[in-house]
Coordinates of C-alpha atoms in Angstrom, one line a residue:
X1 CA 39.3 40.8 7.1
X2 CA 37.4 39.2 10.0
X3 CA 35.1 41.9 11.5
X4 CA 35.1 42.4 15.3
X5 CA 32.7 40.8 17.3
X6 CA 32.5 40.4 21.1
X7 CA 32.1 36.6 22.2
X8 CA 30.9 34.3 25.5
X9 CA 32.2 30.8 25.6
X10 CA 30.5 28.3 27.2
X11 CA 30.7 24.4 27.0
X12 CA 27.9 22.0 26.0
X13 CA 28.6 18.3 26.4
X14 CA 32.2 18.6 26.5
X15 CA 32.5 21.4 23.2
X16 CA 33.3 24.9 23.7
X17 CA 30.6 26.9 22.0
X18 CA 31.2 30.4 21.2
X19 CA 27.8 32.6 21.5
X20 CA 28.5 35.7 19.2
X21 CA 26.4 38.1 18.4
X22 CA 26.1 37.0 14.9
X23 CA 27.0 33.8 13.3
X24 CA 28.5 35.3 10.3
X25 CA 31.8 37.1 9.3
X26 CA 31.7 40.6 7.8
X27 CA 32.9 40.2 4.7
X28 CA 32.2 36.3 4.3
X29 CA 30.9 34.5 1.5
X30 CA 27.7 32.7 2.2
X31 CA 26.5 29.9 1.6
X32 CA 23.1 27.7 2.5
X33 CA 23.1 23.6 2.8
X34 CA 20.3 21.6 2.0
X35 CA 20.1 18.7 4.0
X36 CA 21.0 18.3 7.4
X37 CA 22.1 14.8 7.1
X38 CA 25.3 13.1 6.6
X39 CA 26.5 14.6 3.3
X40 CA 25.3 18.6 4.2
X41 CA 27.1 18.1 7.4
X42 CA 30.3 16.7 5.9
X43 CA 29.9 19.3 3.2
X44 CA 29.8 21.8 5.5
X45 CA 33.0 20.3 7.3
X46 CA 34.8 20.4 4.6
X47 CA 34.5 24.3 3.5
X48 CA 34.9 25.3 7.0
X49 CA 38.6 23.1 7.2
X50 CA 39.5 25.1 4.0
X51 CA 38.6 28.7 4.0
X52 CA 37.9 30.9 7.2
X53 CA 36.2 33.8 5.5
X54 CA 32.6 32.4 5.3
X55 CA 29.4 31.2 6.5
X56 CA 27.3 28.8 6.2
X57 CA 23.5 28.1 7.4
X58 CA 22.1 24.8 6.9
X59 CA 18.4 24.2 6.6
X60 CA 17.0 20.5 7.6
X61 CA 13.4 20.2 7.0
X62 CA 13.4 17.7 10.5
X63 CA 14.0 19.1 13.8
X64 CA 17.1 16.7 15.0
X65 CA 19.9 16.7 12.5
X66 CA 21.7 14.2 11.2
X67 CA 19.3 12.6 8.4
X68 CA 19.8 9.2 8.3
X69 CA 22.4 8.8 10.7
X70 CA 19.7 9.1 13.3
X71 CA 16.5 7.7 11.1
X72 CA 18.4 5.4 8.6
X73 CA 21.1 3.5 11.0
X74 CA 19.9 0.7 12.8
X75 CA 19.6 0.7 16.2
X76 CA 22.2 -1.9 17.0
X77 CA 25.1 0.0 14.7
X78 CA 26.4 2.3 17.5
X79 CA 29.5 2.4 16.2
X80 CA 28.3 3.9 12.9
X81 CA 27.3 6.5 14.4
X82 CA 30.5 7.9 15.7
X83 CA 30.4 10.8 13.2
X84 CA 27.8 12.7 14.9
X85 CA 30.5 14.3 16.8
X86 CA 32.2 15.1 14.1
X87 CA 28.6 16.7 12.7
X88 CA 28.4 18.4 16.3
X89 CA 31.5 20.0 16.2
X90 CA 30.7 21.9 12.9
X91 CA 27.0 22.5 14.7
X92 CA 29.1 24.1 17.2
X93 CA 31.1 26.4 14.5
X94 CA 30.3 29.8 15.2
X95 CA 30.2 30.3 11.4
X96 CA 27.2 28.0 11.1
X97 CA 23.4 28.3 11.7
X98 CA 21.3 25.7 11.7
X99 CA 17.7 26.1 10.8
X100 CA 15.8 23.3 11.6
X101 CA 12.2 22.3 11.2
X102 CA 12.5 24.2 8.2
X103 CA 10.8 22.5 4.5
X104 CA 12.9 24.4 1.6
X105 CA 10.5 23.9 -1.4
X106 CA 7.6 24.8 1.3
X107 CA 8.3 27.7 3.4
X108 CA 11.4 28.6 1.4
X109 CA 12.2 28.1 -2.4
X110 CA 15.5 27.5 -3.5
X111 CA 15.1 30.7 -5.8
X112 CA 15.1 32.9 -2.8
X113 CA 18.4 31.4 -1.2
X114 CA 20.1 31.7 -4.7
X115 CA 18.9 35.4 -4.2
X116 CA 20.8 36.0 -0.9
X117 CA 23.4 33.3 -1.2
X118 CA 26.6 33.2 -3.1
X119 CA 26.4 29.5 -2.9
X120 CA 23.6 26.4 -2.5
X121 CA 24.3 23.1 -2.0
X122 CA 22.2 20.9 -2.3
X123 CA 22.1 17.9 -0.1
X124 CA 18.8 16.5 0.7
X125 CA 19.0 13.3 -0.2
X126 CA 16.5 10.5 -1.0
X127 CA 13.6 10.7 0.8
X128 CA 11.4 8.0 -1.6
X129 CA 12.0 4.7 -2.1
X130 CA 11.4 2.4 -5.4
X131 CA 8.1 0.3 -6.2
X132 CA 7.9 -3.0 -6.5
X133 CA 5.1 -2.0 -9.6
X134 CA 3.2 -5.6 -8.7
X135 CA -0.8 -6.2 -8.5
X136 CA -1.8 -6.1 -5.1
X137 CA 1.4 -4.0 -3.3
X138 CA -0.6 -1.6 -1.8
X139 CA -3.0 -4.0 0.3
X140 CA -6.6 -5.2 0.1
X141 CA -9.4 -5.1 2.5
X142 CA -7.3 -4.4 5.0
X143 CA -4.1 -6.9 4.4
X144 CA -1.0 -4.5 4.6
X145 CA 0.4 -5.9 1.0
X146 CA 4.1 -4.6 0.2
X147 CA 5.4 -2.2 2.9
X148 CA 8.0 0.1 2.3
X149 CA 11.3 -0.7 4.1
X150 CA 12.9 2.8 4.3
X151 CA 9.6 3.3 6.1
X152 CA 10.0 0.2 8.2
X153 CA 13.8 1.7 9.8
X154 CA 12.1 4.9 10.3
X155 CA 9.0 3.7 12.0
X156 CA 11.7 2.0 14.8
X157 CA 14.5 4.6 14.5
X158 CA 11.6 7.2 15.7
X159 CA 10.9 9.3 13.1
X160 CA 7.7 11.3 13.5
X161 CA 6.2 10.8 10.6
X162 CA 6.2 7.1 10.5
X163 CA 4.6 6.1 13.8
X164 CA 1.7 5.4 12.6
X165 CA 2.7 2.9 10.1
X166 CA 0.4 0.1 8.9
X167 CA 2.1 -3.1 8.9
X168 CA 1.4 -6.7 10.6
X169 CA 3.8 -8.6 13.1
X170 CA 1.0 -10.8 14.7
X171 CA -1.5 -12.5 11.5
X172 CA 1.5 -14.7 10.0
X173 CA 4.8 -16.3 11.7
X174 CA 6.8 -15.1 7.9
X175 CA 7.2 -11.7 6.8
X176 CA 8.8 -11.3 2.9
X177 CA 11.6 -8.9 2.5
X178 CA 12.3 -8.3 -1.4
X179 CA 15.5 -7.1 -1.9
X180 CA 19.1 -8.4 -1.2
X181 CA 20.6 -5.1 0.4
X182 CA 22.1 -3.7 3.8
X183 CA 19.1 -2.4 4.6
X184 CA 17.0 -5.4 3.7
X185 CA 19.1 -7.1 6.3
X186 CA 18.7 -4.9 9.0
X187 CA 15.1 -5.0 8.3
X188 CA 15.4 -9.2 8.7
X189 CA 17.5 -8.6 11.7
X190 CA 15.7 -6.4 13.9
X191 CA 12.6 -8.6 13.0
X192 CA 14.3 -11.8 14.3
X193 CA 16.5 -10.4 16.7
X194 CA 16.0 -11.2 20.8
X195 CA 14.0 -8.4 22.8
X196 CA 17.2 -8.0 25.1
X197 CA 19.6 -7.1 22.4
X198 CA 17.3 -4.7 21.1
X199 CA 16.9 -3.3 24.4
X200 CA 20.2 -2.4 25.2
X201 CA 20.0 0.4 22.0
X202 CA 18.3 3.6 20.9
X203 CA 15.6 1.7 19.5
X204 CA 12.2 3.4 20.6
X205 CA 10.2 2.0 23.1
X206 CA 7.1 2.3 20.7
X207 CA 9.3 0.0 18.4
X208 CA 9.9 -2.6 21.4
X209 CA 6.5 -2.8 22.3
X210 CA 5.3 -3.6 19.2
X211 CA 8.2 -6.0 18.2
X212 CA 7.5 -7.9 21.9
X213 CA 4.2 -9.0 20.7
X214 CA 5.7 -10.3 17.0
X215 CA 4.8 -13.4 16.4
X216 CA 7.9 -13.5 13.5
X217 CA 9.8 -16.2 13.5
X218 CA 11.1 -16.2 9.9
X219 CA 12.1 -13.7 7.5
X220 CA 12.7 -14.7 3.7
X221 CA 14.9 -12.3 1.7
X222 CA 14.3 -12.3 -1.5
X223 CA 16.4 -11.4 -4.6
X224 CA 16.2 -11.5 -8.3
X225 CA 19.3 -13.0 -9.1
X226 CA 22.0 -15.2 -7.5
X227 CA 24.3 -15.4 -4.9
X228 CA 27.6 -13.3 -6.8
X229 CA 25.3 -10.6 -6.7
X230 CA 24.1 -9.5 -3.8
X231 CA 24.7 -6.2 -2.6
X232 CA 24.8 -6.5 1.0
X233 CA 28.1 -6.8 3.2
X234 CA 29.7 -9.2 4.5
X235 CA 29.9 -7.1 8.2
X236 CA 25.9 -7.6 7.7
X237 CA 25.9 -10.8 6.8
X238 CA 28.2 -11.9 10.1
X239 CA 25.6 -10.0 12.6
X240 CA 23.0 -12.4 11.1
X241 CA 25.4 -15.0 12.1
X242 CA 25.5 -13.9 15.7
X243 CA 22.0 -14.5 16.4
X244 CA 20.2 -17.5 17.5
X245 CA 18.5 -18.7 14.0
X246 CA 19.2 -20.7 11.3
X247 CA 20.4 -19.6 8.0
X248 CA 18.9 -21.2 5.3
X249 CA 19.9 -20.7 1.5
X250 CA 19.9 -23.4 -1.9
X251 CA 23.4 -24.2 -0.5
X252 CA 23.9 -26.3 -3.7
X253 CA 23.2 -22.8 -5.7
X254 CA 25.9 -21.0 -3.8
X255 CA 28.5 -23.7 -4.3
X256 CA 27.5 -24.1 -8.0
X257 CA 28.1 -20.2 -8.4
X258 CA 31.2 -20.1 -6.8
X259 CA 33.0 -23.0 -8.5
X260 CA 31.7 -22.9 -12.1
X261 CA 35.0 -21.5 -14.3
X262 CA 33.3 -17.9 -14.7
X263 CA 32.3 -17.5 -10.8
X264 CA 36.0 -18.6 -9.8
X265 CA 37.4 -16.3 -12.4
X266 CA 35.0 -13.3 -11.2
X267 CA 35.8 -14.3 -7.3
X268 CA 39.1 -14.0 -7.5
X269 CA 38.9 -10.1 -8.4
X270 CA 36.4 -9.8 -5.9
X271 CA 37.8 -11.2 -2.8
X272 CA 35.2 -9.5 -0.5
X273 CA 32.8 -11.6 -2.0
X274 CA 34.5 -15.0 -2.0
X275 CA 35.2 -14.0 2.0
X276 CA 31.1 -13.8 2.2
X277 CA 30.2 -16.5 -0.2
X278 CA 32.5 -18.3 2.2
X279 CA 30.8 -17.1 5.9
X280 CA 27.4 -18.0 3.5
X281 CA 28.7 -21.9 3.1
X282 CA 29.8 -21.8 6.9
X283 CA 26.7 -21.2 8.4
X284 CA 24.0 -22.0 6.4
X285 CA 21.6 -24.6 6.1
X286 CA 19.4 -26.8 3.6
X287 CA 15.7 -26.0 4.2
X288 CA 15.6 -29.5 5.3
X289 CA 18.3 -29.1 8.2
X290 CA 17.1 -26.0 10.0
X291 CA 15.8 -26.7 13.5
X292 CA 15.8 -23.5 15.7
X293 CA 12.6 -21.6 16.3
X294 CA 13.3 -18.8 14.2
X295 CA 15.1 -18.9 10.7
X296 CA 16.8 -16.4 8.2
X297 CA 15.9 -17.9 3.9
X298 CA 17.7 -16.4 1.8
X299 CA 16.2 -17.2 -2.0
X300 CA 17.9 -16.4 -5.1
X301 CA 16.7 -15.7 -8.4
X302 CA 12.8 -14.7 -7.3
X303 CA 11.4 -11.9 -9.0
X304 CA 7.7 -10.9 -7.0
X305 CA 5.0 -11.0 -9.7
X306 CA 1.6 -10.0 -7.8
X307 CA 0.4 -10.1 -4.1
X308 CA -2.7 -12.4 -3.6
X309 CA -5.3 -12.3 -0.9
X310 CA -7.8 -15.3 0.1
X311 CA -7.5 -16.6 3.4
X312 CA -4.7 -14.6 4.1
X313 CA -1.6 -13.2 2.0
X314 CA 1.1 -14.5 -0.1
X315 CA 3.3 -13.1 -2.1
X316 CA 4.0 -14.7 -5.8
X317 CA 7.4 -15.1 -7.2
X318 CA 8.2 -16.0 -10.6
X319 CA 11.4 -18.1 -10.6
X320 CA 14.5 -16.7 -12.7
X321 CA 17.8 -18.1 -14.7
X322 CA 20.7 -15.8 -14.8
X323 CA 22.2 -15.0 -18.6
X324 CA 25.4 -14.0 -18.7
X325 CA 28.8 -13.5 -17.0
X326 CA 28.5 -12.8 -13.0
X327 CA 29.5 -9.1 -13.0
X328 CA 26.5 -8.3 -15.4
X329 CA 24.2 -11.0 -14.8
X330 CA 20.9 -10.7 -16.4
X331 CA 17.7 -12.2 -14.5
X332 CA 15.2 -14.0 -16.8
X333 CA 11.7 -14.9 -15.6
X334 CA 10.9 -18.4 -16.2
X335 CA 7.4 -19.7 -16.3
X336 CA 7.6 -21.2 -12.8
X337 CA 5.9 -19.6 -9.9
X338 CA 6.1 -19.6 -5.9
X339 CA 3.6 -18.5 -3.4
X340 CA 5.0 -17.5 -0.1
X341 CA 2.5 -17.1 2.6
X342 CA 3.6 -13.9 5.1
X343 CA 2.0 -11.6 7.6
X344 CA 3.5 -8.8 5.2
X345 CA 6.3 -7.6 2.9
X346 CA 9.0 -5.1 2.6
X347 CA 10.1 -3.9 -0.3
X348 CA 13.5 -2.9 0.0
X349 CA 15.1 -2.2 -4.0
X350 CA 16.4 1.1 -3.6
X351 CA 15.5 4.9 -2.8
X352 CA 14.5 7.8 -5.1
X353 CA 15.5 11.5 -4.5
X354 CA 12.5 14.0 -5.6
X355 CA 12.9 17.3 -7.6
X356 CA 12.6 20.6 -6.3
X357 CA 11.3 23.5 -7.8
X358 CA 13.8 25.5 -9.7
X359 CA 16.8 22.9 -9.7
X360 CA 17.6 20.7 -12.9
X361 CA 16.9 17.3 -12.4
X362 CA 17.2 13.9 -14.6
X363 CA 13.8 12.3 -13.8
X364 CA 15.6 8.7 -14.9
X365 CA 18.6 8.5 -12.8
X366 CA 16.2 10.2 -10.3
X367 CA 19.5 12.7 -9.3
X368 CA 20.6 16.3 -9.8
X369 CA 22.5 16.5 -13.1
X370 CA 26.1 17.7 -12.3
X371 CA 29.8 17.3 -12.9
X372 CA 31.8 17.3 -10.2
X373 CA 29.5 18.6 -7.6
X374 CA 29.0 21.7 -9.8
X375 CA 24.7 21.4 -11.0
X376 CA 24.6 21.7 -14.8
X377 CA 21.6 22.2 -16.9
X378 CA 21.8 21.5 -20.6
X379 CA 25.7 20.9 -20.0
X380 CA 26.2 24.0 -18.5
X381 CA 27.2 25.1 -15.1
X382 CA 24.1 26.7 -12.8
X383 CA 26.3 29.5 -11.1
X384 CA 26.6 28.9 -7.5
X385 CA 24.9 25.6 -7.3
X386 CA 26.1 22.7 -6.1
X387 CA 24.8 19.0 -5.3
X388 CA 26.3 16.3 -2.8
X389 CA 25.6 12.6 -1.6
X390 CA 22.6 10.3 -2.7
X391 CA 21.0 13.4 -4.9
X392 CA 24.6 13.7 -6.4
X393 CA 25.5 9.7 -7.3
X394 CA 22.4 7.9 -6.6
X395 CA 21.4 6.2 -3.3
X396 CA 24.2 3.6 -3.0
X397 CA 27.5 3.8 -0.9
X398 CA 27.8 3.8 3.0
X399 CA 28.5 6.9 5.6
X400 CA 32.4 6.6 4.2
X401 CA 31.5 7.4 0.4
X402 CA 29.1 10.3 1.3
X403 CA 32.2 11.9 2.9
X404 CA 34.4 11.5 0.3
X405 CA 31.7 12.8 -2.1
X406 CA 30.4 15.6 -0.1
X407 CA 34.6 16.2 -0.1
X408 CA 34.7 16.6 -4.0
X409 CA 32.1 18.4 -3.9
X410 CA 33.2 21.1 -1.4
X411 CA 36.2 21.3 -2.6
X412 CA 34.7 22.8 -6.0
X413 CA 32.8 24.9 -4.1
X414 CA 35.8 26.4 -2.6
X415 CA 37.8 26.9 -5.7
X416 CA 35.2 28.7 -7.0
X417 CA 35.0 31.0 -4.3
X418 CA 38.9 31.6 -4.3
X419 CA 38.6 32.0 -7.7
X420 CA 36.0 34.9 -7.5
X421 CA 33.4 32.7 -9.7
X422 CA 30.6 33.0 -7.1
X423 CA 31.4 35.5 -4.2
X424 CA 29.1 38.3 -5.1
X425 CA 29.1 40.7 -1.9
X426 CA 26.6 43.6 -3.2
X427 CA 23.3 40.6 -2.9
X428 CA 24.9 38.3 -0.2
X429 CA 25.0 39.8 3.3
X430 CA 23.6 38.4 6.7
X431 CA 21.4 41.4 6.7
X432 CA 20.1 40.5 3.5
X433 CA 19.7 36.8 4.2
X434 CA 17.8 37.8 7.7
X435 CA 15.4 40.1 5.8
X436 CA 14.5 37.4 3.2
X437 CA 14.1 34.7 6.0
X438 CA 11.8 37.3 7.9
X439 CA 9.4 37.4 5.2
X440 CA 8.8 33.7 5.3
X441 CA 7.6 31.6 8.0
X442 CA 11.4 29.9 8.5
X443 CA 11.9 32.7 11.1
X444 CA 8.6 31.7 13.1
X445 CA 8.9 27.8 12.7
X446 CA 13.2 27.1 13.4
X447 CA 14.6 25.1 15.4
X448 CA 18.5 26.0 16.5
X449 CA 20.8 23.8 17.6
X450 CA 21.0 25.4 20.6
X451 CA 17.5 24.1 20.6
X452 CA 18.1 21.0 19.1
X453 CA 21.0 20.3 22.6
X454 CA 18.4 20.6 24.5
X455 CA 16.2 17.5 23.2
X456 CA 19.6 15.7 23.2
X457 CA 20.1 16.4 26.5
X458 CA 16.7 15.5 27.4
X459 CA 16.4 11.8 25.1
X460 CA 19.8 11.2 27.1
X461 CA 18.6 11.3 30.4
X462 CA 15.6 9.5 29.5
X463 CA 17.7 6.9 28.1
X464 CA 20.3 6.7 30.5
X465 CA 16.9 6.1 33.4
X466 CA 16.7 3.2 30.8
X467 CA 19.8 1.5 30.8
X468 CA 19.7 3.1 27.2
X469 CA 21.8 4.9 25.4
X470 CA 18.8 7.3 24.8
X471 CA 15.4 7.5 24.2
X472 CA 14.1 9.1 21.2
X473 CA 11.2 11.5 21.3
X474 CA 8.9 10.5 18.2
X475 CA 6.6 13.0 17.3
X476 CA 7.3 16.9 16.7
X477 CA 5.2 18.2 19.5
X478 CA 7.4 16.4 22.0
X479 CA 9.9 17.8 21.1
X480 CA 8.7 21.6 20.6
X481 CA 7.5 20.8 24.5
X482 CA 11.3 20.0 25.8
X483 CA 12.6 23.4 24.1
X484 CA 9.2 25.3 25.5
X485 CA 7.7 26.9 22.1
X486 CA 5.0 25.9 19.4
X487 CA 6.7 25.9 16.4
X488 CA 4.5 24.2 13.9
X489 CA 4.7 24.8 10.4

């Protein structure tokens, strides 16, 4: 039974927000998220649309929620990021809390929510991103060498941490991108895209500045094998299309793919990918064609070997051949090499997701070990844990196959609560969860979302000033000033 509570309603951009005098049903199971980014949040949606009777509290080590759906989507992708109303909406909940500013595995340990929580999810994501392992990646005598992409978004999607990021827009007119992903393009793309069509989006205006005084005018993507395997979309792909540069690729490569008798066999299972490699053929260029100021190369089968400084900095490829049939495709270094002069590089070959004290984790696939969402150490079940998204699968997959996962995985959760495998009502109470958090600093140092509406409201009036959609404060302290405290952890 629902206990009785007495309630105000009031409405905050256009939702109806019920202020209660506790966020939790008597009686409710409970159960803490990890993560307040797109899988926590759809998660979260997900229990609430199938059982009534509990509460959840979702901890999100940043102050804004929404992980990389605000720090991860580029700028330009407004569209993608519809589903923060969705996210808003179970913000709103009155069987939520959400604790931001708040470092689980710092101020908290994941052994003191399992104390007070019938369940923990885990949904934190990936929050490192893969080394190139080359001589010379992390800069010399003050060259910027091999910058992290993941980095790169953050630094102009305003994420606090990564405004002061070392990189160099102004010594070379080239800057390397290694890595033939989604967000390797949107890396090339908001290098090379015009100041105005930047302007009209959430970018920050720390990101604008800089990027008006770019002397970029070419971006070469680099990847280790061919053409039939590249991971990036062909919605990407078009947007590079839409700007005003030229496309270059070994158009005789991409033909040669396509048509041999094991490409045409592979394409026509994977029609996606004959629709790109056909967009590829219509707007790309030989090297020797391309006459606008600023061009897009993309190079196949480039491995990076070492970064080399003299008079300035290049980065060294080692050419490869591909062994194999297209779907597994084997890149094999050769004993050619190409230097390719740049300002600096990204590397952009994938995220890692870090461990956390107290929860299994498989240090090669760099995920939490689990089956079905359920966390299992040495094949069995961990009672009342549970992992979702990028620290379930892997970093790989758009917005649309975190739900779905973060789906599965709720839905085990839920069983096991109906089934009575978790619910355990004698050691998880709201009293008891408010004690524990009392005795750590999480009490002092959160953010609400109460508190969290009010920074929206604030970066949308700023932006709206702007013609922008809204202007995002970049540094903690900003925002602790719109809501009026010192929170610092």
């Amino acid at each position: 039974m629902f206990g009785l509570r007495a309630y105000v309603v009031t409405r905050v951009h256009g939702f109806e927000r019920r202020l209660f005098s506790t966020n939790h049903f008597v009686g409710a199971a409970r159960v803490a998220v990890v993560g307040g980014g797109a899988a926590g949040f759809y998660t979260a949606a997900r229990v609430l649309a199938k059982t009534s009777n509990v509460g959840i509290d979702i901890f999100e080590q940043q102050i804004p929620p929404y992980g990389l759906v605000r720090y991860g989507v580029a700028p330009d992708h407004l569209e993608v990021k519809n589903c923060i109303s969705k996210f808003a909406s179970v913000a709103m909940d009155p069987r939520v809390r959400y604790f931001g500013n708040t470092r689980v595995g710092t101020q908290i340990s994941v052994s003191d929510l399992r104390s007070v929580y019938d369940a923990v999810v885990l949904a934190y994501g990936a929050s490192e991103d893969k080394r190139l392992g080359i001589g010379g990646e992390d800069g010399f005598n003050g060259r910027v060498g091999v910058v992290s992409a993941r980095m790169f978004v953050a630094w102009y999607n305003g994420l606090p941490e990564a405004q002061d990021l070392h990189m160099d827009l102004t010594s070379h007119d080239t800057v390397v991108i290694v890595g033939h992903g989604n967000v390797a393009l949107d890396c090339a793309r908001i290098l090379l895209a015009p100041l105005e069509h930047l302007a009209r989006t959430d970018i920050t205006n720390r990101a604008l500045t800089v990027l008006a005084q770019s002397n970029i005018r070419r971006v070469e993507m680099v990847g280790r094998r061919g053409p039939l395997q590249v991971s990036f979309t062909t919605k990407e792909l078009r947007e590079m299309t839409k700007l005003d540069v030229d496309i270059i690729c070994d158009r005789d490569l991409v033909e040669r793919e396509c048509s041999s008798p094991e490409g045409h066999l592979y394409l026509v299972h994977k029609r996606p990918l004959r629709r790109m490699m056909d967009v590829l053929l219509k707007h790309s260029v030989r090297p020797e064609d391309a006459q606008k100021e600023k061009q897009f190369h993309l190079r196949f089968l480039m491995s990076p070997a070492e970064v080399i400084y003299g008079g300035g900095q290049s980065v060294r490829f080692q050419t490869n051949v591909l062994e194999g049939l297209p779907e597994s495709a084997r890149a094999v270094s050769t004993s050619n090499c190409v230097d390719v002069p740049c300002a600096m590089a990204l590397r952009s070959v994938g995220y890692a997701s870090l461990a956390l004290c107290g929860v299994p984790f498989d240090n090669v696939r760099r995920i939490v070990p689990n089956i079905a969402g359920r966390v299992v150490h040495n094949g069995d079940a961990v009672r009342g844990m549970y992992v979702a998204g990028w620290l379930k699968r892997g970093p790989v997959g758009v917005i649309a196959t975190t739900m779905q996962d973060a789906y599965r995985t709720a839905d085990a959760l839920v069983m096991d609560l109906e089934s009575g495998a978790i619910s355990n009502p004698l050691t998880s109470s709201t009293s008891l969860i408010d004690a524990m958090l009392a005795q750590t600093r999480v009490a002092k140092t959160r953010v609400s979302y109460d508190d969290w509406l009010r920074i929206d409201a604030h970066e949308i009036a700023v932006g709206v000033a702007h013609n922008k959609p809204r202007e995002k404060l970049t540094s903690v302290n900003e925002m602790l000033d719109v809501i009026g405290c010192s929170k610092n952890q």
